[in-house]
Short mmCIF file of N, CA and C in Angstrom, two decimals:
data_model
loop_
_atom_site.label_atom_id
_atom_site.label_comp_id
_atom_site.label_asym_id
_atom_site.label_seq_id
_atom_site.Cartn_x
_atom_site.Cartn_y
_atom_site.Cartn_z
N MET E 23 0.82 -1.15 0.41
CA MET E 23 -0.19 0.19 -0.03
C MET E 23 0.83 1.41 -0.11
N ALA E 24 0.57 2.45 -0.79
CA ALA E 24 1.17 3.54 -0.75
C ALA E 24 1.19 4.18 0.45
N GLU E 25 2.19 5.02 0.44
CA GLU E 25 2.39 5.88 1.74
C GLU E 25 1.85 7.03 1.54
N VAL E 26 0.65 7.65 2.83
CA VAL E 26 -0.26 8.35 2.42
C VAL E 26 0.44 9.70 2.87
N VAL E 27 1.29 9.83 3.89
CA VAL E 27 2.12 10.87 4.43
C VAL E 27 3.74 10.50 4.61
N SER E 28 4.33 11.05 4.16
CA SER E 28 5.62 11.07 3.90
C SER E 28 6.63 11.57 5.15
N LEU E 29 7.26 10.83 5.74
CA LEU E 29 7.62 11.09 6.80
C LEU E 29 8.65 12.30 6.69
N ASP E 30 9.56 12.27 5.54
CA ASP E 30 10.53 13.13 5.40
C ASP E 30 10.05 14.38 4.96
N GLU E 31 8.55 14.75 4.21
CA GLU E 31 7.86 15.46 4.00
C GLU E 31 7.44 16.38 5.01
N LEU E 32 6.89 15.40 6.11
CA LEU E 32 6.59 15.75 7.39
C LEU E 32 7.67 16.73 8.24
N LYS E 33 9.08 16.04 8.35
CA LYS E 33 9.76 16.46 8.82
C LYS E 33 10.34 17.86 8.57
N THR E 34 10.30 18.05 7.18
CA THR E 34 10.91 19.07 6.30
C THR E 34 9.68 20.38 6.81
N MET E 35 8.38 20.06 7.30
CA MET E 35 7.60 20.85 7.12
C MET E 35 7.56 21.73 8.81
N LEU E 36 7.87 20.40 9.21
CA LEU E 36 8.36 20.80 11.00
C LEU E 36 9.64 21.30 11.21
N CYS E 37 10.53 21.24 10.38
CA CYS E 37 11.87 21.84 10.45
C CYS E 37 12.52 20.97 11.38
N ILE E 38 12.31 19.68 11.29
CA ILE E 38 13.02 18.88 11.93
C ILE E 38 14.02 18.09 11.20
N THR E 39 15.27 17.95 11.67
CA THR E 39 16.43 17.16 11.06
C THR E 39 16.88 16.40 12.21
N GLY E 40 17.37 15.29 11.48
CA GLY E 40 17.86 14.16 12.38
C GLY E 40 16.79 12.93 12.57
N ASN E 41 16.85 12.00 13.12
CA ASN E 41 15.92 11.15 13.31
C ASN E 41 15.47 10.62 14.59
N ASP E 42 15.90 11.74 15.62
CA ASP E 42 15.38 11.13 17.01
C ASP E 42 13.87 11.24 17.53
N LYS E 43 13.18 12.05 16.26
CA LYS E 43 11.48 11.96 16.53
C LYS E 43 11.03 11.03 15.45
N ASP E 44 11.53 10.53 14.75
CA ASP E 44 10.85 9.68 13.70
C ASP E 44 10.04 8.33 14.26
N ASN E 45 10.01 7.77 15.44
CA ASN E 45 9.05 7.08 16.04
C ASN E 45 7.74 7.75 16.40
N LEU E 46 8.06 8.86 17.16
CA LEU E 46 6.85 9.60 17.33
C LEU E 46 6.46 10.04 16.06
N LEU E 47 6.92 10.96 15.10
CA LEU E 47 6.39 11.25 13.95
C LEU E 47 5.33 10.05 13.35
N ASN E 48 6.09 8.87 13.25
CA ASN E 48 5.29 7.78 12.69
C ASN E 48 4.30 7.21 13.38
N ILE E 49 4.25 7.44 14.68
CA ILE E 49 2.77 7.12 15.47
C ILE E 49 1.60 8.09 15.15
N ILE E 50 2.18 9.33 15.10
CA ILE E 50 1.29 10.53 14.55
C ILE E 50 0.87 10.07 13.25
N ILE E 51 1.54 9.79 12.62
CA ILE E 51 1.01 9.77 11.18
C ILE E 51 0.34 8.46 10.80
N ASN E 52 0.59 7.43 11.43
CA ASN E 52 -0.29 6.03 11.53
C ASN E 52 -1.70 6.46 12.16
N ASN E 53 -1.52 6.96 13.21
CA ASN E 53 -3.09 7.17 13.77
C ASN E 53 -3.74 8.01 13.16
N THR E 54 -3.14 9.26 12.39
CA THR E 54 -3.92 10.19 11.80
C THR E 54 -4.47 9.60 10.57
N VAL E 55 -3.83 8.57 9.93
CA VAL E 55 -4.25 8.29 8.29
C VAL E 55 -5.16 7.22 9.17
N LYS E 56 -5.24 6.10 9.98
CA LYS E 56 -6.35 5.64 10.48
C LYS E 56 -7.41 6.20 10.72
N GLN E 57 -7.42 7.24 11.35
CA GLN E 57 -8.70 8.09 11.80
C GLN E 57 -9.22 8.60 10.29
N ALA E 58 -8.21 9.06 9.42
CA ALA E 58 -8.86 9.83 8.05
C ALA E 58 -9.68 8.44 7.34
N ARG E 59 -8.94 7.61 7.47
CA ARG E 59 -9.66 6.24 6.74
C ARG E 59 -11.00 6.23 7.26
N PHE E 60 -10.84 6.02 8.65
CA PHE E 60 -12.57 5.80 9.25
C PHE E 60 -13.53 6.74 8.71
N LYS E 61 -13.02 8.13 9.09
CA LYS E 61 -13.86 9.25 8.83
C LYS E 61 -14.43 9.24 7.44
N LEU E 62 -13.49 8.82 6.37
CA LEU E 62 -13.81 8.87 4.90
C LEU E 62 -14.40 7.46 4.59
N GLY E 63 -14.70 6.44 5.50
CA GLY E 63 -15.30 5.28 5.32
C GLY E 63 -14.52 4.34 4.18
N ILE E 64 -12.87 4.46 4.35
CA ILE E 64 -12.44 3.51 3.23
C ILE E 64 -11.95 2.18 4.12
N LYS E 65 -12.27 1.26 3.72
CA LYS E 65 -11.88 0.09 4.34
C LYS E 65 -10.96 -0.88 3.72
N GLY E 66 -10.41 -1.65 4.77
CA GLY E 66 -9.85 -2.78 3.98
C GLY E 66 -8.36 -2.24 3.54
N ASP E 67 -7.85 -2.95 2.38
CA ASP E 67 -6.71 -2.65 1.65
C ASP E 67 -7.00 -1.62 0.75
N THR E 68 -8.03 -0.94 0.60
CA THR E 68 -8.46 0.14 -0.42
C THR E 68 -7.34 1.32 -0.30
N GLU E 69 -6.66 1.65 -1.53
CA GLU E 69 -5.64 2.85 -1.41
C GLU E 69 -6.46 4.13 -0.98
N PHE E 70 -5.81 4.75 -0.26
CA PHE E 70 -6.08 6.18 0.41
C PHE E 70 -5.93 6.89 -0.82
N PRO E 71 -7.34 7.79 -1.17
CA PRO E 71 -7.29 8.64 -2.43
C PRO E 71 -6.19 9.74 -2.20
N ASP E 72 -5.36 10.08 -3.29
CA ASP E 72 -4.27 10.88 -3.40
C ASP E 72 -4.36 12.00 -3.01
N GLU E 73 -5.91 12.56 -3.87
CA GLU E 73 -6.22 14.05 -3.70
C GLU E 73 -6.66 14.25 -2.29
N LEU E 74 -6.93 13.61 -1.54
CA LEU E 74 -7.15 13.85 0.01
C LEU E 74 -5.84 13.87 1.13
N SER E 75 -4.82 13.65 0.43
CA SER E 75 -3.58 13.05 1.41
C SER E 75 -3.27 14.36 1.97
N TYR E 76 -3.52 15.44 1.54
CA TYR E 76 -3.40 16.68 2.47
C TYR E 76 -3.98 16.79 3.66
N ILE E 77 -4.91 15.96 3.96
CA ILE E 77 -5.68 16.10 5.17
C ILE E 77 -4.78 15.51 5.98
N PRO E 78 -4.55 14.23 6.07
CA PRO E 78 -3.97 13.66 7.13
C PRO E 78 -2.43 14.32 7.16
N PHE E 79 -2.03 14.82 6.13
CA PHE E 79 -0.57 15.70 6.36
C PHE E 79 -0.67 16.62 7.25
N GLN E 80 -1.75 17.40 7.15
CA GLN E 80 -1.94 18.77 7.60
C GLN E 80 -2.30 18.59 9.20
N VAL E 81 -3.27 17.55 9.30
CA VAL E 81 -3.70 16.90 10.64
C VAL E 81 -2.42 16.47 11.47
N SER E 82 -1.56 15.83 10.80
CA SER E 82 -0.25 15.48 11.73
C SER E 82 0.70 16.50 11.95
N VAL E 83 0.80 17.75 11.25
CA VAL E 83 1.42 18.75 11.60
C VAL E 83 0.79 19.25 12.76
N ARG E 84 -0.55 19.56 12.83
CA ARG E 84 -1.55 20.08 14.05
C ARG E 84 -0.95 19.39 15.23
N ARG E 85 -0.90 18.04 14.97
CA ARG E 85 -0.84 17.20 16.23
C ARG E 85 0.35 17.17 16.64
N TYR E 86 1.59 17.04 16.00
CA TYR E 86 2.71 17.51 16.35
C TYR E 86 3.07 18.81 17.13
N ASN E 87 2.55 19.76 16.59
CA ASN E 87 2.56 21.19 17.17
C ASN E 87 1.58 21.11 18.61
N ARG E 88 0.87 20.27 18.75
CA ARG E 88 -0.01 20.31 19.95
C ARG E 88 0.72 19.52 20.94
N LEU E 89 1.59 18.76 20.83
CA LEU E 89 2.10 17.91 21.88
C LEU E 89 2.51 18.78 23.06
N LYS E 90 2.29 17.95 24.03
CA LYS E 90 2.35 18.37 25.62
C LYS E 90 1.17 19.45 25.92
N ASN E 91 0.21 19.82 25.04
CA ASN E 91 -0.67 20.55 25.21
C ASN E 91 -1.97 19.88 24.75
N GLU E 92 -2.06 18.65 24.83
CA GLU E 92 -3.12 18.19 24.29
C GLU E 92 -4.66 18.48 25.38
N GLY E 93 -5.81 18.45 24.48
CA GLY E 93 -6.85 18.89 25.57
C GLY E 93 -6.87 20.29 25.97
N MET E 94 -5.67 21.21 25.70
CA MET E 94 -6.16 22.30 25.96
C MET E 94 -7.10 23.11 25.28
N LYS E 95 -7.99 23.70 25.60
CA LYS E 95 -8.86 24.55 24.82
C LYS E 95 -8.44 25.96 24.40
N SER E 96 -7.66 26.69 25.77
CA SER E 96 -7.34 27.79 25.46
C SER E 96 -6.52 28.27 26.73
N TYR E 97 -5.22 29.03 26.09
CA TYR E 97 -4.17 29.42 27.14
C TYR E 97 -3.79 30.96 26.78
N SER E 98 -3.77 31.77 27.74
CA SER E 98 -3.52 33.13 27.75
C SER E 98 -2.23 33.38 28.90
N GLN E 99 -1.45 34.42 28.32
CA GLN E 99 -0.20 34.73 29.43
C GLN E 99 0.72 35.53 28.80
N GLU E 100 0.64 36.80 29.46
CA GLU E 100 1.34 38.11 28.62
C GLU E 100 1.18 38.20 27.41
N GLY E 101 0.22 38.39 26.89
CA GLY E 101 -0.24 38.67 25.47
C GLY E 101 -0.13 37.44 24.43
N GLU E 102 0.02 36.40 24.98
CA GLU E 102 0.18 35.23 24.12
C GLU E 102 -0.78 34.30 24.50
N SER E 103 -1.86 33.84 23.29
CA SER E 103 -2.97 33.07 23.55
C SER E 103 -2.83 32.09 22.43
N LEU E 104 -3.16 30.89 23.09
CA LEU E 104 -3.38 29.62 22.17
C LEU E 104 -4.84 29.02 22.30
N THR E 105 -5.28 28.63 21.45
CA THR E 105 -6.71 27.91 21.57
C THR E 105 -6.51 26.64 20.04
N PHE E 106 -6.98 25.66 20.92
CA PHE E 106 -6.98 24.39 20.01
C PHE E 106 -8.69 24.20 19.33
N VAL E 107 -8.63 23.52 18.03
CA VAL E 107 -10.19 23.09 17.72
C VAL E 107 -10.27 21.75 18.52
N ASP E 108 -11.66 21.54 18.86
CA ASP E 108 -12.16 20.29 19.37
C ASP E 108 -11.52 19.00 18.72
N ASN E 109 -11.68 18.99 17.25
CA ASN E 109 -11.42 17.98 16.22
C ASN E 109 -10.35 18.47 15.40
N ASP E 110 -9.46 17.49 15.17
CA ASP E 110 -8.43 18.12 14.25
C ASP E 110 -8.91 17.95 12.78
N PHE E 111 -9.83 17.49 12.51
CA PHE E 111 -10.41 16.99 11.21
C PHE E 111 -11.46 18.18 10.62
N ASP E 112 -11.96 18.97 11.60
CA ASP E 112 -13.09 20.02 11.26
C ASP E 112 -13.01 20.75 10.23
N ASP E 113 -11.70 21.25 9.86
CA ASP E 113 -11.43 22.22 8.89
C ASP E 113 -11.73 21.36 7.48
N PHE E 114 -11.65 20.29 7.64
CA PHE E 114 -11.67 19.28 6.39
C PHE E 114 -12.96 18.63 6.23
N ILE E 115 -13.91 19.02 7.26
CA ILE E 115 -15.15 18.18 6.94
C ILE E 115 -15.84 18.20 5.64
N ASP E 116 -15.83 19.51 5.09
CA ASP E 116 -16.87 19.62 3.90
C ASP E 116 -15.93 19.01 2.62
N ASP E 117 -14.56 18.99 2.83
CA ASP E 117 -13.71 18.31 1.76
C ASP E 117 -14.04 16.77 1.98
N MET E 118 -14.17 16.07 3.22
CA MET E 118 -14.55 14.84 3.28
C MET E 118 -15.88 14.18 2.81
N ASN E 119 -16.73 15.13 3.36
CA ASN E 119 -18.33 15.00 2.89
C ASN E 119 -18.49 14.73 1.28
N ARG E 120 -17.53 16.01 0.63
CA ARG E 120 -17.96 16.05 -0.78
C ARG E 120 -17.11 14.61 -1.68
N TYR E 121 -15.96 14.16 -0.72
CA TYR E 121 -15.58 12.98 -1.42
C TYR E 121 -16.59 11.78 -1.22
N LYS E 122 -17.08 11.84 -0.10
CA LYS E 122 -18.18 10.52 0.38
C LYS E 122 -19.26 10.87 -0.77
N ASP E 123 -19.60 11.95 -1.16
CA ASP E 123 -20.92 11.93 -1.88
C ASP E 123 -20.33 11.76 -3.24
N VAL E 124 -19.35 12.30 -3.80
CA VAL E 124 -18.84 12.01 -5.45
C VAL E 124 -18.60 10.64 -5.34
N ASN E 125 -18.34 9.69 -4.39
CA ASN E 125 -17.78 8.27 -4.51
C ASN E 125 -18.69 7.24 -4.03
N GLY E 126 -19.97 8.02 -3.67
CA GLY E 126 -21.17 6.86 -3.19
C GLY E 126 -21.09 6.41 -1.96
N ILE E 127 -20.13 6.87 -0.76
CA ILE E 127 -20.08 6.54 0.30
C ILE E 127 -20.94 6.84 1.47
N ASP E 128 -21.71 6.01 2.00
CA ASP E 128 -22.90 6.26 2.97
C ASP E 128 -22.26 7.37 4.01
N GLN E 129 -23.02 8.52 4.07
CA GLN E 129 -22.39 9.13 5.20
C GLN E 129 -22.92 9.02 6.51
N GLY E 130 -23.74 7.61 6.81
CA GLY E 130 -24.06 7.36 8.01
C GLY E 130 -25.09 8.11 8.69
N TYR E 131 -25.76 8.78 7.61
CA TYR E 131 -27.07 9.32 8.41
C TYR E 131 -28.20 8.26 8.85
N ALA E 132 -29.09 8.48 9.66
CA ALA E 132 -30.44 7.78 9.63
C ALA E 132 -31.21 7.98 8.62
N HIS E 133 -31.76 6.85 8.23
CA HIS E 133 -32.65 7.00 7.10
C HIS E 133 -33.98 6.46 7.78
N ALA E 134 -35.19 7.00 7.64
CA ALA E 134 -36.43 6.70 8.05
C ALA E 134 -37.56 6.66 7.04
N LYS E 135 -38.22 5.95 7.19
CA LYS E 135 -39.38 5.41 6.11
C LYS E 135 -40.65 5.56 6.64
N TRP E 136 -41.58 6.11 6.42
CA TRP E 136 -42.75 6.28 7.12
C TRP E 136 -43.88 5.62 6.34
N LEU E 137 -44.59 4.68 6.93
CA LEU E 137 -45.89 4.05 6.37
C LEU E 137 -47.16 4.69 6.88
N ASN E 138 -48.01 4.60 6.17
CA ASN E 138 -49.28 5.35 6.19
C ASN E 138 -50.19 3.58 6.23
N PRO E 139 -50.55 3.22 7.35
CA PRO E 139 -51.58 2.11 7.38
C PRO E 139 -52.84 1.92 7.04
N TYR E 140 -53.36 3.28 6.89
CA TYR E 140 -54.50 3.63 6.02
C TYR E 140 -54.51 3.82 4.62
N MET E 141 -53.47 3.89 3.88
CA MET E 141 -53.24 4.04 2.47
C MET E 141 -53.60 2.66 2.01
N GLN E 142 -54.30 2.68 1.00
CA GLN E 142 -54.79 1.73 0.24
C GLN E 142 -53.91 1.36 -1.13
N LYS E 143 -53.38 -0.22 -1.18
CA LYS E 143 -52.83 -0.58 -2.28
C LYS E 143 -53.32 -0.34 -3.57
N LYS E 144 -52.86 0.16 -4.52
CA LYS E 144 -53.27 -0.16 -5.83
C LYS E 144 -53.78 -1.47 -6.51
N GLY E 145 -55.15 -1.41 -6.79
CA GLY E 145 -55.58 -2.74 -7.22
C GLY E 145 -55.87 -3.44 -6.27
N VAL E 146 -56.07 -3.18 -4.91
CA VAL E 146 -56.80 -3.68 -3.89
C VAL E 146 -58.38 -3.03 -3.48
N ALA E 147 -59.09 -4.10 -3.32
CA ALA E 147 -60.50 -3.58 -3.42
C ALA E 147 -60.71 -3.09 -2.00
N LYS E 148 -61.56 -1.94 -1.74
CA LYS E 148 -61.79 -1.50 -0.37
C LYS E 148 -62.57 -2.36 0.39
#
């Protein structure tokens, strides 16, 4: 299966040289790709769509930058303010839903069918 997020590209984006953080970055990449696959409804050995590979890449960057501050909603000190979103994928939800629509992937919405017990079937006598 093809690599969705390149470790080397992620390290370049994060300005990381050397290999001392490779294990950590690989954990972030693997978990992010698994979560993206789940959210997109991509099952089994199906290749991850190349046109959406920017999503796990960007989320991996966010997750790395948030290390040691996980779960923090907001922080302020001497003019510096940090706020994190509740879900790292929120900014990409429209793109993920568009992909699911175009590819016929069930959005997981509940479906209801209402039956009228008083409605007469065609061709049946009253």
